[in-house]
Tab-separated table of N, CA and C in Angstrom:
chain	number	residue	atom	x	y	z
S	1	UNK	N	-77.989	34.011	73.980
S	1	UNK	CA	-78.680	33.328	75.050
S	1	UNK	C	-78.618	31.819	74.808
S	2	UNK	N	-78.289	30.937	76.320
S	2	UNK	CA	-78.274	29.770	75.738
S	2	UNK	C	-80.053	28.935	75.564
S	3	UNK	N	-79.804	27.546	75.470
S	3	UNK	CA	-81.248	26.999	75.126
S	3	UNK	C	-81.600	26.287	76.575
S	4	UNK	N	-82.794	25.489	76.954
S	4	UNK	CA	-83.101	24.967	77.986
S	4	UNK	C	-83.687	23.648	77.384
S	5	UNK	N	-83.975	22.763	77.694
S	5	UNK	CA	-84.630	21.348	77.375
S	5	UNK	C	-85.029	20.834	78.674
S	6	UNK	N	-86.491	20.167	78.498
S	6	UNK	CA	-86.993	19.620	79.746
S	6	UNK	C	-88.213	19.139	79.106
S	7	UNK	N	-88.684	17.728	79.711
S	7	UNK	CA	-89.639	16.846	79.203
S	7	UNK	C	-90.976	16.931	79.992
S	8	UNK	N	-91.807	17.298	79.903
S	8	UNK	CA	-93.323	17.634	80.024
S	8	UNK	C	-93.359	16.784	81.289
S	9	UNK	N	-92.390	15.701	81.500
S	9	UNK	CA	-92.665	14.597	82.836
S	9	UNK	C	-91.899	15.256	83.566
S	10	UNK	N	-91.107	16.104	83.495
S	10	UNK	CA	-90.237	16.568	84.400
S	10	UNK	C	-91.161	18.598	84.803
S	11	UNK	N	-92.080	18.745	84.319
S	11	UNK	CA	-92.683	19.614	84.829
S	11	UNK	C	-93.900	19.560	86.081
S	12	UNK	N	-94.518	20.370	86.764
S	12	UNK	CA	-95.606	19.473	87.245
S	12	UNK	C	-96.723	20.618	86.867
S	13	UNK	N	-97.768	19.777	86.143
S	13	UNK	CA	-99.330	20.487	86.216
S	13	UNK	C	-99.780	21.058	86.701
S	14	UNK	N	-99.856	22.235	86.774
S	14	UNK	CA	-100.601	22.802	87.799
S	14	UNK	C	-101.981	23.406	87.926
S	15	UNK	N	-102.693	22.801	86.639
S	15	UNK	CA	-104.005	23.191	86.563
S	15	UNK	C	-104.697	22.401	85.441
S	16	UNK	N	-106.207	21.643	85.306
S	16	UNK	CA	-106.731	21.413	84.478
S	16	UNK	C	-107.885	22.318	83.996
S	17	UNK	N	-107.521	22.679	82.637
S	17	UNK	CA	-109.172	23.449	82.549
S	17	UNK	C	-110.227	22.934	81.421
S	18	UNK	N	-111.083	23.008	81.981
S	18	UNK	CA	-112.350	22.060	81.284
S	18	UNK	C	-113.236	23.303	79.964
S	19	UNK	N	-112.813	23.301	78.594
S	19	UNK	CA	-113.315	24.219	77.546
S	19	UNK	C	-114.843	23.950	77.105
S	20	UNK	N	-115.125	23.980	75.978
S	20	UNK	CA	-116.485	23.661	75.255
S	20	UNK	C	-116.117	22.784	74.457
S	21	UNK	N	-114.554	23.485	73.501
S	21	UNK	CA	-114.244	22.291	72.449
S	21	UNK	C	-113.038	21.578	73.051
S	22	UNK	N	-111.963	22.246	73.332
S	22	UNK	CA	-110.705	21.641	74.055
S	22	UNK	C	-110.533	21.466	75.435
S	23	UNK	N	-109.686	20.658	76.223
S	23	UNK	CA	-109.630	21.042	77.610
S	23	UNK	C	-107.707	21.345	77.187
S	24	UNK	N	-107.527	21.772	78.353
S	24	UNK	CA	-106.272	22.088	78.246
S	24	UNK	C	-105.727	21.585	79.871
S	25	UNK	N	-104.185	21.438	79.818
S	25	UNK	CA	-103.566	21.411	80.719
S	25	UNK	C	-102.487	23.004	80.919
S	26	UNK	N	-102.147	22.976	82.500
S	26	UNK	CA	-100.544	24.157	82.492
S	26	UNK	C	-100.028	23.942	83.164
S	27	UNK	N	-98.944	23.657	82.896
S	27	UNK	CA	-97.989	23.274	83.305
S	27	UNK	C	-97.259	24.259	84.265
S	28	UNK	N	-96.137	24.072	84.785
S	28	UNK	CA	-95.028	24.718	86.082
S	28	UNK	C	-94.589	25.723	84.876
S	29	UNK	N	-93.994	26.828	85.435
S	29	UNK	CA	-93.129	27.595	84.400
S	29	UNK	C	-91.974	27.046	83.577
S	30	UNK	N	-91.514	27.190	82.456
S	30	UNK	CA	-90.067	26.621	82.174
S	30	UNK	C	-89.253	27.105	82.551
S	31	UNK	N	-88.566	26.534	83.298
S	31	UNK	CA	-86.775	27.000	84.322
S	31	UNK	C	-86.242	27.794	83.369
S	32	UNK	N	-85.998	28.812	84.074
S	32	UNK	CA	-84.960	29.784	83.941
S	32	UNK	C	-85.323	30.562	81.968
S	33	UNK	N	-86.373	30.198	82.060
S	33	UNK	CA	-87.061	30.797	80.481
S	33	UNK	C	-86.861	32.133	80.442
S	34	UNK	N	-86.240	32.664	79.661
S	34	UNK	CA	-86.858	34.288	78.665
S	34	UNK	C	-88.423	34.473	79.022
S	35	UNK	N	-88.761	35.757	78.990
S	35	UNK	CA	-90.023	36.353	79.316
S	35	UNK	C	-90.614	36.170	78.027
S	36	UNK	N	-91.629	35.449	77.954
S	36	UNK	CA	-93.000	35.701	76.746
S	36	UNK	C	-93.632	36.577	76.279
S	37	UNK	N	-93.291	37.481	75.317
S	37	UNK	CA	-94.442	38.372	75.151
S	37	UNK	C	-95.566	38.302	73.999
S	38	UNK	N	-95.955	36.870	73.700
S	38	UNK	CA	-97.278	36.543	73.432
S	38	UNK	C	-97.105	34.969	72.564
S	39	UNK	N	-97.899	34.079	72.713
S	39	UNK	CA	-98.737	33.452	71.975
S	39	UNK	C	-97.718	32.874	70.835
S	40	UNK	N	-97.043	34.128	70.147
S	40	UNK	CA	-95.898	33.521	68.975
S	40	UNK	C	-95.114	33.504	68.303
S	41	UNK	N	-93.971	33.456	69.418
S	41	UNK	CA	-92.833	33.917	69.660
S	41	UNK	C	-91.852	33.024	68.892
S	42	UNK	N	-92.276	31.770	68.324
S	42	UNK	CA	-91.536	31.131	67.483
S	42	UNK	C	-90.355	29.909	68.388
S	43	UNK	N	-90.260	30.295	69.161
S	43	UNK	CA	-88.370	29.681	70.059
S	43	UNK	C	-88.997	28.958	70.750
S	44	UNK	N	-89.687	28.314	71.020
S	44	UNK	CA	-90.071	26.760	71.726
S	44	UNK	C	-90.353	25.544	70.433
S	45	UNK	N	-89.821	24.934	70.548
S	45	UNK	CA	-89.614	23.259	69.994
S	45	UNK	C	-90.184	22.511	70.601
S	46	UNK	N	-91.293	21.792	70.528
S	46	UNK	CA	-92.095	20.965	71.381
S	46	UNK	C	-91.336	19.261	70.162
S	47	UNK	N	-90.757	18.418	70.692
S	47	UNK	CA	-90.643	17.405	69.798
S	47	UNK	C	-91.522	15.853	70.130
S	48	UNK	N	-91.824	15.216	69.264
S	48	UNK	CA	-92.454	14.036	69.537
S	48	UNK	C	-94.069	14.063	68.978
S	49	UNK	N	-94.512	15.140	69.108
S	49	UNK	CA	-95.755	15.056	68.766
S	49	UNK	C	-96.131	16.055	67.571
S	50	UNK	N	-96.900	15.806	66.869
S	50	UNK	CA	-97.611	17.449	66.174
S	50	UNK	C	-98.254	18.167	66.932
S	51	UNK	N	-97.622	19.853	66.854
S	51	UNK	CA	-98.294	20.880	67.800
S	51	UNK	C	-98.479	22.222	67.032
S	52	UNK	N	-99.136	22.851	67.394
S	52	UNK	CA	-98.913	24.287	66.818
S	52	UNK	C	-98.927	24.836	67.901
S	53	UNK	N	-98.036	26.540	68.128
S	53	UNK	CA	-98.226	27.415	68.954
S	53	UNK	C	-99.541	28.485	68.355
S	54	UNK	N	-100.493	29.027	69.816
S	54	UNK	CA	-101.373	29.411	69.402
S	54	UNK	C	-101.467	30.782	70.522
S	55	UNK	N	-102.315	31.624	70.463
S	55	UNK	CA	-102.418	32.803	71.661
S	55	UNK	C	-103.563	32.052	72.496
S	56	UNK	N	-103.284	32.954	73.686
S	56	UNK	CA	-103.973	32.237	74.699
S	56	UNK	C	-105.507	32.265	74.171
S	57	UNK	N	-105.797	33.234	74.355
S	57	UNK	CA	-107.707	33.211	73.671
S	57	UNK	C	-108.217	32.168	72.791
S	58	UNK	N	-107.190	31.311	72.118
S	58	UNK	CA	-107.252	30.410	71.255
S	58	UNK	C	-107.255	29.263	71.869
S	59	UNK	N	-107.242	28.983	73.117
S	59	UNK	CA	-107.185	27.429	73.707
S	59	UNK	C	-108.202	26.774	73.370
S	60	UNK	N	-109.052	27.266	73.458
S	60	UNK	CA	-110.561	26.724	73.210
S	60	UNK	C	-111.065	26.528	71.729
S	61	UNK	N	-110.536	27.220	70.740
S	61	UNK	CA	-110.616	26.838	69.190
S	61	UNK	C	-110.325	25.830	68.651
S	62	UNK	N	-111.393	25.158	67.837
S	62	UNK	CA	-111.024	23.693	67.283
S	62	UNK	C	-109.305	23.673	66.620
S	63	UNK	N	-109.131	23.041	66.828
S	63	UNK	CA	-107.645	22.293	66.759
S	63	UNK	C	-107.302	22.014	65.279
S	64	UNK	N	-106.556	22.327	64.522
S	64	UNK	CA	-106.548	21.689	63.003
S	64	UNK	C	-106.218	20.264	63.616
S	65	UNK	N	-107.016	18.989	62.751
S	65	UNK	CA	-107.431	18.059	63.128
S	65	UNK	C	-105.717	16.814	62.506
S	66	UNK	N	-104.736	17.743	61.578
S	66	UNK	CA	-102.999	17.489	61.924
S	66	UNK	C	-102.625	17.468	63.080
S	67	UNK	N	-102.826	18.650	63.946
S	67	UNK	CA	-102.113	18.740	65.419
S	67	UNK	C	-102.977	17.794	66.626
S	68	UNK	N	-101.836	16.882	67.237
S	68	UNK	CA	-102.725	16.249	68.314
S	68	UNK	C	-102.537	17.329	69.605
S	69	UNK	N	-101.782	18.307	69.585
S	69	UNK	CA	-101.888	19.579	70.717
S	69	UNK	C	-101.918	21.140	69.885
S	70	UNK	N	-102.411	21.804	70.534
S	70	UNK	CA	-101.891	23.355	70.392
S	70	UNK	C	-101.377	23.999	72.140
S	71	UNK	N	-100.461	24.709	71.799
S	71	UNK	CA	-99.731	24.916	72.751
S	71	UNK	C	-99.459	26.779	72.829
S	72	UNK	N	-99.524	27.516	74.239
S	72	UNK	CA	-99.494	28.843	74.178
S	72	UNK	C	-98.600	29.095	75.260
S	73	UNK	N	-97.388	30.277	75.439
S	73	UNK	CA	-97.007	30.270	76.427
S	73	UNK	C	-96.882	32.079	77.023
S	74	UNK	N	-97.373	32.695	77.610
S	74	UNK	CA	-97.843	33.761	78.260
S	74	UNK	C	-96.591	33.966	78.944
S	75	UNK	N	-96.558	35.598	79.053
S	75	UNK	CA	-95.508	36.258	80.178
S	75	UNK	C	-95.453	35.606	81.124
S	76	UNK	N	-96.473	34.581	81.840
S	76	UNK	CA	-95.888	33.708	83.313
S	76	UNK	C	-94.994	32.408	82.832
S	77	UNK	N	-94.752	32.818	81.308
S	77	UNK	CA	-93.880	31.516	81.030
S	77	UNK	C	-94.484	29.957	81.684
S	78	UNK	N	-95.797	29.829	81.830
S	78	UNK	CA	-96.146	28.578	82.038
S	78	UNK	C	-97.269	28.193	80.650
S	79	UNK	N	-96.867	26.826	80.517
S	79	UNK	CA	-96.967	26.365	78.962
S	79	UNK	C	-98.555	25.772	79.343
S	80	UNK	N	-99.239	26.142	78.102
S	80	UNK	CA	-100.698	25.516	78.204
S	80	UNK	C	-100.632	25.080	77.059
S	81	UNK	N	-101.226	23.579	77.486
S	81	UNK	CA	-101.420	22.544	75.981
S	81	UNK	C	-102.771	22.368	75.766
S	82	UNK	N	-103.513	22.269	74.918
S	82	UNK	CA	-104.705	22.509	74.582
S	82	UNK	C	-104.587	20.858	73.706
S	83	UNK	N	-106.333	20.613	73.929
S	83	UNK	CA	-106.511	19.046	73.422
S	83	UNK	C	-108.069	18.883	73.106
S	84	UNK	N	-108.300	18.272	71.979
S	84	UNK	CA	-109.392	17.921	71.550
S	84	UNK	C	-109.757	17.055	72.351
S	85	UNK	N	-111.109	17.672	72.886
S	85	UNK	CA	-111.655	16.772	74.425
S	85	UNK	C	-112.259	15.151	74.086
S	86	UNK	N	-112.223	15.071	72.600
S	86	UNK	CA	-112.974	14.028	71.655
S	86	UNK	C	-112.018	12.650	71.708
S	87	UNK	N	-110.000	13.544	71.704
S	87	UNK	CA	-109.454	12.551	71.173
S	87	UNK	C	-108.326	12.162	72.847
S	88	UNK	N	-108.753	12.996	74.016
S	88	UNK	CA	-108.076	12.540	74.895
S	88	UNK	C	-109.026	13.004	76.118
S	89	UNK	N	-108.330	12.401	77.229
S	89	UNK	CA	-108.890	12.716	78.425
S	89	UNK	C	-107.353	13.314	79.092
S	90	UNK	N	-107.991	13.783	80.674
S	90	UNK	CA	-106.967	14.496	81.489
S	90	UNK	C	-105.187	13.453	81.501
S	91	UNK	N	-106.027	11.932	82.102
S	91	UNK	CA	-104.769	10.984	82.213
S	91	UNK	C	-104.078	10.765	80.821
S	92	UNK	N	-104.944	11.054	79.976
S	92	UNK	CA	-104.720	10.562	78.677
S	92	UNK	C	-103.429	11.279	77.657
S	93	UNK	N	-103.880	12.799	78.323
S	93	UNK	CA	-102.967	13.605	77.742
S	93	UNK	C	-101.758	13.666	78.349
S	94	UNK	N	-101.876	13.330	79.847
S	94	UNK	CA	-100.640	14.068	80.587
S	94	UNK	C	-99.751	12.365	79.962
S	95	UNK	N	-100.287	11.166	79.987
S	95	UNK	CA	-99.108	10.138	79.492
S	95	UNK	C	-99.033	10.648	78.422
S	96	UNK	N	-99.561	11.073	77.069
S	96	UNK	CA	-98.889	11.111	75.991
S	96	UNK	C	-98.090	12.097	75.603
S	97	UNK	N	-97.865	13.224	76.804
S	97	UNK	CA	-97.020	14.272	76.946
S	97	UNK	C	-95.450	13.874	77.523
S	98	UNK	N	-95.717	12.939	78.695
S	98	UNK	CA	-94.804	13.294	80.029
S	98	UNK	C	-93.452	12.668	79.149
S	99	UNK	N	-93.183	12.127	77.958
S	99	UNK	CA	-91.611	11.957	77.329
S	99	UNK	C	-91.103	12.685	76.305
S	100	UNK	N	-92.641	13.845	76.282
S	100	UNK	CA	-91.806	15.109	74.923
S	100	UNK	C	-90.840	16.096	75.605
S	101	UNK	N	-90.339	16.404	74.725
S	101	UNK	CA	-89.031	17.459	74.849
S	101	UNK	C	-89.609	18.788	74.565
S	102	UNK	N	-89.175	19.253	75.589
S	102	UNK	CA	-89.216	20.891	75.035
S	102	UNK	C	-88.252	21.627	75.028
S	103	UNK	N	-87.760	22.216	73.876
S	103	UNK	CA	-86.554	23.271	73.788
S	103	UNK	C	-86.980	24.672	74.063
S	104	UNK	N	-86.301	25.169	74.926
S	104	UNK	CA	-86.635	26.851	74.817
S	104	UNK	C	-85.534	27.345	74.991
S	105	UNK	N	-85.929	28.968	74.702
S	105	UNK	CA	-85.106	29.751	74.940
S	105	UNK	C	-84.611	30.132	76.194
S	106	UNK	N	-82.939	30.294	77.028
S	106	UNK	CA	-83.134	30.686	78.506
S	106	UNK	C	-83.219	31.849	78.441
S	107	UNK	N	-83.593	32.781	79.772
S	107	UNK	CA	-83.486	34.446	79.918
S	107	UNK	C	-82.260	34.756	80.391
S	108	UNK	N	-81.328	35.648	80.574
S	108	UNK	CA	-79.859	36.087	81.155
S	108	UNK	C	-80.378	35.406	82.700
S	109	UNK	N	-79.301	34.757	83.021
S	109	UNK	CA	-79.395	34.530	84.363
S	109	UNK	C	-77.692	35.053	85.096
S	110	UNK	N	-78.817	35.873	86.302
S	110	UNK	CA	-77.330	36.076	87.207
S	110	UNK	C	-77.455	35.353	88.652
S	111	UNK	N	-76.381	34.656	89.153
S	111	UNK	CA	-76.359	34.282	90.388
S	111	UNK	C	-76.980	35.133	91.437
S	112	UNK	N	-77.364	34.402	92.227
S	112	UNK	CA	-77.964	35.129	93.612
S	112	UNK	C	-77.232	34.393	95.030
S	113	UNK	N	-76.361	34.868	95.290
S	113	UNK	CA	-75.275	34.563	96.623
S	113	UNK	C	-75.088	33.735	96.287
S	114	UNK	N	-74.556	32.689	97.296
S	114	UNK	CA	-73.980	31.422	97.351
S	114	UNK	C	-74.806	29.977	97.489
S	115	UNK	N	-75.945	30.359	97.228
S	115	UNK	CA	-77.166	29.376	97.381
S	115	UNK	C	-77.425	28.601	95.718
S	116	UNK	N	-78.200	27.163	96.470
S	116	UNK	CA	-78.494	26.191	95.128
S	116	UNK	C	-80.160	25.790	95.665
S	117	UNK	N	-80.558	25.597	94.511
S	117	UNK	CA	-81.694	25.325	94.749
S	117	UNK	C	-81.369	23.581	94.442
S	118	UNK	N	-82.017	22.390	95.196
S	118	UNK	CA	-82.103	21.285	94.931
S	118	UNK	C	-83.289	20.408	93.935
S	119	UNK	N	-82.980	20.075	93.011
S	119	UNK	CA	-84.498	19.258	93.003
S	119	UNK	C	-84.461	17.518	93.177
S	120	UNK	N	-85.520	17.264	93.858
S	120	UNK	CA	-84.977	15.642	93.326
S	120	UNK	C	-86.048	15.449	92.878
S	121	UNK	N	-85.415	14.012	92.158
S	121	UNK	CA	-86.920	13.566	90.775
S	121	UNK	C	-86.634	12.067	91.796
S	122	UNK	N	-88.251	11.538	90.632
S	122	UNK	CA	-87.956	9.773	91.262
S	122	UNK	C	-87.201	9.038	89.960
S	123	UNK	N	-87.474	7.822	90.065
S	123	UNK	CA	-86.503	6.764	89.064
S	123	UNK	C	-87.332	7.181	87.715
S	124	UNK	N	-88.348	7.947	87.293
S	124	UNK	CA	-88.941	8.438	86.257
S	124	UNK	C	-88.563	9.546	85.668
S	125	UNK	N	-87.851	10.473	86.369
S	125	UNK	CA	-87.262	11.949	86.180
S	125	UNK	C	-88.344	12.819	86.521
S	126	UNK	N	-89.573	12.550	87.146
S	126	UNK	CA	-90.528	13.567	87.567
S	126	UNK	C	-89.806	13.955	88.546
S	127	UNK	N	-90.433	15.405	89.060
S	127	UNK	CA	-89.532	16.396	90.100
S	127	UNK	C	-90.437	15.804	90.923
S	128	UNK	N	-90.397	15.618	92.316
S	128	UNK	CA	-91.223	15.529	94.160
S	128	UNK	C	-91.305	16.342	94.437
S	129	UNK	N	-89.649	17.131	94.570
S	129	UNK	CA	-89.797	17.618	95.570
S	129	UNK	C	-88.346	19.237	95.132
S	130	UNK	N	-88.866	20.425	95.702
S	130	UNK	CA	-87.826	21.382	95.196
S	130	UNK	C	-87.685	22.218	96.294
S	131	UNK	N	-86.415	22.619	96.922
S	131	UNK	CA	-85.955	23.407	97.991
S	131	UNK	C	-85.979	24.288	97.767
S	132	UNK	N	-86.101	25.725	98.823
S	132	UNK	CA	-86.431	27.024	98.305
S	132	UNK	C	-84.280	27.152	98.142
S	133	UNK	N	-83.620	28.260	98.087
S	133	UNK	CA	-82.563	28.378	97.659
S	133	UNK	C	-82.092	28.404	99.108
S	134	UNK	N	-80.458	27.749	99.290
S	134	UNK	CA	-80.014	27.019	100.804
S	134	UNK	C	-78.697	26.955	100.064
S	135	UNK	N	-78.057	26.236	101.241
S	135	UNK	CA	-76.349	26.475	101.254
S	135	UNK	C	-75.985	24.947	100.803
S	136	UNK	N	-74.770	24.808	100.639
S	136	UNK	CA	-74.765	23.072	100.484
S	136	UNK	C	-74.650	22.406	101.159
S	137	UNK	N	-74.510	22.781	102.592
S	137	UNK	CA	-74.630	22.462	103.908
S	137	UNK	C	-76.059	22.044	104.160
S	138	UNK	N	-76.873	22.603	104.226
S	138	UNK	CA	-78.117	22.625	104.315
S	138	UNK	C	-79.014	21.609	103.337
S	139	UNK	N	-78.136	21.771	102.064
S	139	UNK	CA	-78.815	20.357	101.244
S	139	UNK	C	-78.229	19.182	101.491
S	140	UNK	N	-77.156	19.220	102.101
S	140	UNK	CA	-76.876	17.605	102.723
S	140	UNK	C	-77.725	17.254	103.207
S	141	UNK	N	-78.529	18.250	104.515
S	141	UNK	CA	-79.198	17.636	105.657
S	141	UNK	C	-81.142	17.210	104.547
S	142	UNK	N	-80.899	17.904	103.708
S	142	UNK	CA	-82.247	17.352	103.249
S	142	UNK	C	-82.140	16.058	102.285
S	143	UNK	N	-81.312	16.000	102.084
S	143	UNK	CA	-80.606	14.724	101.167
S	143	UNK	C	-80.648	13.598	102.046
S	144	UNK	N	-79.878	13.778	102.967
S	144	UNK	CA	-79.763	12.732	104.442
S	144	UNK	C	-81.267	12.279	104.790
S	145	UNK	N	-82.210	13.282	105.168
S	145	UNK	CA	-83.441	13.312	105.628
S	145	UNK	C	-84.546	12.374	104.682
S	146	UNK	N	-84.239	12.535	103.274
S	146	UNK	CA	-84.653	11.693	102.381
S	146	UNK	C	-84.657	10.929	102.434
S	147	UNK	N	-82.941	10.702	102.330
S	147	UNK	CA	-82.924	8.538	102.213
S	147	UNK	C	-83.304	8.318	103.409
S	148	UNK	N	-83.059	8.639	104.401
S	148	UNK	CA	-83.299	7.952	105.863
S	148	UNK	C	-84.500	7.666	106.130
S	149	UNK	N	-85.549	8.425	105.003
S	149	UNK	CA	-87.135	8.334	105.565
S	149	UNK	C	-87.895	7.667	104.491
S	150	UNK	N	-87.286	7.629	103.471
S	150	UNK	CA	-88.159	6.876	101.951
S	150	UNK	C	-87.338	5.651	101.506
S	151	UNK	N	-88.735	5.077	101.723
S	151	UNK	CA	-88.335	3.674	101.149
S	151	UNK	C	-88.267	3.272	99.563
S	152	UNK	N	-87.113	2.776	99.344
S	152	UNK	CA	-86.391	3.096	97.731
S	152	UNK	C	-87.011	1.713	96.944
S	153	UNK	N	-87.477	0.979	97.923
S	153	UNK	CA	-87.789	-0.443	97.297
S	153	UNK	C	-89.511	-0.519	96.502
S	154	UNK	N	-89.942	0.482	97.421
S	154	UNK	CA	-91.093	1.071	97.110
S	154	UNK	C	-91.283	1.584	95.436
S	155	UNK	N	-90.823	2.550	95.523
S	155	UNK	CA	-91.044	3.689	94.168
S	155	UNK	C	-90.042	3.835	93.926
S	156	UNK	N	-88.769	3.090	93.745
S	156	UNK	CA	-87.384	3.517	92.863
S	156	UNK	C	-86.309	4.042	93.396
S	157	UNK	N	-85.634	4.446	92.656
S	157	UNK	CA	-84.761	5.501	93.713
S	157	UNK	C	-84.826	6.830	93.482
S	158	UNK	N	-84.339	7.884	93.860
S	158	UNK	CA	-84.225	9.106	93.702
S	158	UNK	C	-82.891	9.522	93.387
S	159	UNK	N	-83.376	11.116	92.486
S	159	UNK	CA	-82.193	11.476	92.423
S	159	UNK	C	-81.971	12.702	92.593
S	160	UNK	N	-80.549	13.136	93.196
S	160	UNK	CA	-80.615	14.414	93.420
S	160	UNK	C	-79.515	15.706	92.341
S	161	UNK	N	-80.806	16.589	91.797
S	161	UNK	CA	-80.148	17.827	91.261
S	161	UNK	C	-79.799	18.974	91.822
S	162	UNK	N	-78.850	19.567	91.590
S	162	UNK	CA	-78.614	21.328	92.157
S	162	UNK	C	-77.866	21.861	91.100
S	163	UNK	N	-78.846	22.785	91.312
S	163	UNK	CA	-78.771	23.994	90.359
S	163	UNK	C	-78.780	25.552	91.181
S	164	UNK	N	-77.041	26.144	90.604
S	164	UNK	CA	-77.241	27.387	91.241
S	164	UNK	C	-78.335	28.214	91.640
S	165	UNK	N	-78.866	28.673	92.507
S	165	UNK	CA	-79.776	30.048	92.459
S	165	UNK	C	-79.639	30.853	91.101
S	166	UNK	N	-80.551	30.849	90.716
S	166	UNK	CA	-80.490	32.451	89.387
S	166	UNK	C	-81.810	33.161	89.293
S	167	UNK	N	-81.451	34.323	89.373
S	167	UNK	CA	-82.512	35.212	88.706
S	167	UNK	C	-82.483	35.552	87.558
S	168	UNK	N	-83.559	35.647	86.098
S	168	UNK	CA	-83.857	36.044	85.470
S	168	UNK	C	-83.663	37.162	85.297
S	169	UNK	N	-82.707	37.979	84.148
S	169	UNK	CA	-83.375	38.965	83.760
S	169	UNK	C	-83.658	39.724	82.504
């Protein structure tokens, strides 16, 4: 199986949760990831920071006070980072995340017809915006629709990715 890499800024949050001792963030699933079957599985590389992988029930357990995260990732393959509520806040964590790397493992992927899914990021590499799976015909016209309507002088420029359709399996 090959590996995947993608930087915590290039995911999007999709939930904050407020603990007793930690709060945690979770993130989007990791693209095209292998299925999780618990807590510690060893094959994720978080680089840049000190982390430990932990099981989910554990988000909320004091933190060895080495790791500035603990991190768990569940069969929905979406990554929860756990944080001493003492030594960060919500904004606090997501900047000192959004330029780590994460290595994982991918799952077998097989094509699904002739379709690509698009993503575009801004001049930061965060994702906006992601197309459900379409022809390349069809991502011209959303490509076109973009520049013609967003102003680049504003917030940077954009850029556009495609990536075959795949299913997991």
């Amino acid at each position: 199986m090959g590996q995947g890499i993608v930087r915590f800024g290039e995911l999007k949050v999709e939930n904050f949760v407020e603990g007793i001792t930690n709060n945690w963030l979770i993130y989007s699933p990791l693209p095209y990831s292998r299925q999780h079957s618990s807590g510690i599985d060893g094959d994720i590389v978080i680089s840049a920071t000190p982390t430990i992988e932990i099981i989910d029930v554990d988000l909320d357990v004091p933190i060895n006070p080495q790791y500035a995260f603990a991190y768990s990732v569940a069969t929905d393959n979406k990554l929860k980072m756990a944080f001493d509520k003492t030594k960060f806040d919500k904004a606090g964590a997501i900047e000192a995340l959004k330029c780590v790397s994460i290595i994982y493992e991918l799952g077998h992927l097989e094509t699904v017809g002739n379709n690509y899914v698009m993503i575009v990021r801004n001049s930061l590499g965060e994702e906006i915006h992601r197309t459900v799976p379409q022809t390349l015909d069809q991502a011209k016209t959303v490509i076109s629709t973009f520049d013609d309507t967003r102003s680049v002088d504003v917030s940077g420029f954009l850029r556009y990715e495609m990536v075959r359709d795949y299913k997991v399996t």
